[in-house]
Tab-separated table of C-alpha atoms in Angstrom:
chain	number	residue	atom	x	y	z
A	1	MET	CA	157.077	130.053	78.959
A	2	ASN	CA	158.783	133.377	79.570
A	3	GLU	CA	159.298	134.124	75.889
A	4	PRO	CA	158.685	137.706	74.878
A	5	ILE	CA	155.415	138.353	73.084
A	6	ILE	CA	157.173	140.460	70.462
A	7	SER	CA	160.504	139.304	69.112
A	8	PRO	CA	163.342	141.794	69.627
A	9	TRP	CA	164.294	141.179	66.005
A	10	ILE	CA	160.962	142.618	64.877
A	11	ILE	CA	161.621	145.763	66.898
A	12	TYR	CA	165.114	145.988	65.366
A	13	ALA	CA	163.754	145.474	61.851
A	14	ILE	CA	161.190	148.228	62.365
A	15	SER	CA	163.883	150.597	63.599
A	16	THR	CA	165.733	150.186	60.279
A	17	PHE	CA	162.734	151.301	58.201
A	18	THR	CA	163.673	154.991	58.348
A	19	GLY	CA	167.190	154.300	57.084
A	20	ILE	CA	165.897	152.082	54.297
A	21	ARG	CA	163.406	154.755	53.203
A	22	ILE	CA	166.194	157.372	53.158
A	23	LEU	CA	168.375	155.037	51.082
A	24	PHE	CA	165.580	154.509	48.522
A	25	THR	CA	164.976	158.273	48.444
A	26	LEU	CA	168.630	158.910	47.591
A	27	ILE	CA	168.555	156.164	44.954
A	28	ALA	CA	165.406	157.695	43.436
A	29	ILE	CA	166.975	161.162	43.289
A	30	ILE	CA	170.195	159.901	41.695
A	31	CYS	CA	168.371	157.674	39.211
A	32	GLY	CA	165.965	160.493	38.333
A	33	ILE	CA	168.814	162.899	37.599
A	34	ILE	CA	170.710	160.347	35.495
A	35	SER	CA	167.527	159.352	33.670
A	36	VAL	CA	166.572	162.919	32.763
A	37	ASN	CA	170.137	163.686	31.695
A	38	SER	CA	170.252	160.570	29.509
A	39	TRP	CA	166.880	161.348	27.923
A	40	VAL	CA	168.108	164.846	27.087
A	41	ASP	CA	171.351	163.423	25.667
A	42	SER	CA	169.395	160.872	23.610
A	43	SER	CA	167.563	163.702	21.840
A	44	ASP	CA	170.792	165.461	20.843
A	45	GLU	CA	170.576	165.744	17.075
A	46	PHE	CA	174.335	166.218	16.716
A	47	ALA	CA	175.138	162.873	18.363
A	48	GLY	CA	175.321	159.743	16.286
A	49	GLU	CA	172.498	157.198	16.239
A	50	LYS	CA	174.590	154.703	18.192
A	51	THR	CA	175.225	157.281	20.952
A	52	ARG	CA	171.538	158.291	21.099
A	53	LYS	CA	170.523	154.640	21.313
A	54	HIS	CA	173.027	154.086	24.139
A	55	HIS	CA	171.648	157.084	26.057
A	56	ARG	CA	168.044	155.864	25.572
A	57	LYS	CA	169.074	152.478	26.954
A	58	ILE	CA	170.674	154.109	30.015
A	59	ALA	CA	167.668	156.397	30.480
A	60	THR	CA	165.270	153.448	30.347
A	61	ARG	CA	167.216	151.449	32.910
A	62	PHE	CA	167.548	154.356	35.316
A	63	SER	CA	163.865	155.260	34.840
A	64	ILE	CA	162.920	151.728	35.878
A	65	ALA	CA	165.210	151.975	38.918
A	66	PHE	CA	163.679	155.375	39.732
A	67	PHE	CA	160.106	154.044	39.658
A	68	CYS	CA	161.053	150.936	41.649
A	69	SER	CA	162.643	153.168	44.302
A	70	ILE	CA	159.545	155.367	44.451
A	71	LEU	CA	157.412	152.235	44.809
A	72	ALA	CA	159.606	151.003	47.665
A	73	ILE	CA	159.343	154.378	49.420
A	74	VAL	CA	155.560	154.241	49.161
A	75	LEU	CA	155.214	150.602	50.236
A	76	ILE	CA	157.659	150.546	53.172
A	77	PRO	CA	155.709	151.857	56.157
A	78	SER	CA	157.065	154.535	58.434
A	79	LYS	CA	158.433	153.440	61.791
A	80	GLU	CA	155.345	154.759	63.576
A	81	THR	CA	152.974	152.945	61.222
A	82	ALA	CA	154.901	149.684	61.627
A	83	TYR	CA	154.676	149.924	65.435
A	84	GLU	CA	150.949	150.654	65.167
A	85	MET	CA	150.504	147.613	62.918
A	86	LEU	CA	152.429	145.479	65.402
A	87	ALA	CA	150.306	146.705	68.302
A	88	ALA	CA	147.118	146.118	66.329
A	89	ARG	CA	148.157	142.501	65.862
A	90	PHE	CA	148.107	141.921	69.636
A	91	ILE	CA	145.093	144.024	70.575
A	92	THR	CA	142.148	141.667	70.303
A	93	PRO	CA	138.706	141.745	71.919
A	94	SER	CA	139.677	138.829	74.198
A	95	ASN	CA	142.866	140.642	75.328
A	96	ILE	CA	140.848	143.771	76.090
A	97	GLU	CA	138.344	141.672	78.047
A	98	LYS	CA	141.135	139.990	80.020
A	99	GLY	CA	142.695	143.367	80.756
A	100	THR	CA	139.358	144.713	81.939
A	101	GLU	CA	138.915	141.722	84.260
A	102	VAL	CA	142.381	142.221	85.741
A	103	ILE	CA	141.734	145.912	86.328
A	104	LYS	CA	138.358	145.205	87.957
A	105	SER	CA	139.767	142.530	90.261
A	106	SER	CA	142.700	144.806	91.176
A	107	ALA	CA	140.328	147.675	91.915
A	108	ASP	CA	138.148	145.399	94.078
A	109	TYR	CA	141.207	144.173	95.994
A	110	LEU	CA	142.427	147.733	96.467
A	111	ALA	CA	139.004	148.875	97.705
A	112	ASP	CA	138.794	145.939	100.138
A	113	THR	CA	142.287	146.718	101.460
A	114	ILE	CA	141.434	150.401	101.977
A	115	ILE	CA	138.206	149.515	103.817
A	116	ARG	CA	140.062	147.003	106.007
A	117	ILE	CA	142.747	149.587	106.875
A	118	GLN	CA	140.150	152.225	107.680
A	119	LYS	CA	138.383	149.809	110.056
A	120	GLY	CA	141.660	149.340	111.856
A	121	GLY	CA	142.973	146.212	110.751
């Protein structure tokens, strides 16, 4: 029963959160630029109806990708938050009580040892 309490894969997954958030940020920026450009092109009165319709279609698709990327950025926790959530999962009242008991028994043992040494033996 020497299995780790927290899987190393969870720690690895959490460490990738920053990179994933950066990736979604770049996707959001690119999609936002393309979307705005396509919306502007779709309102060009000198372009044909077919071209304007094509640009509206592109703008709609990239707008959806933009909002999905923003949603992902908001919903994926930061690395610090993910570690805090992981720690909160293991900190329970019974674990705190057990820790307190261990500390008290260790302190009692240490005090008894110091008293025994001071008495000479």
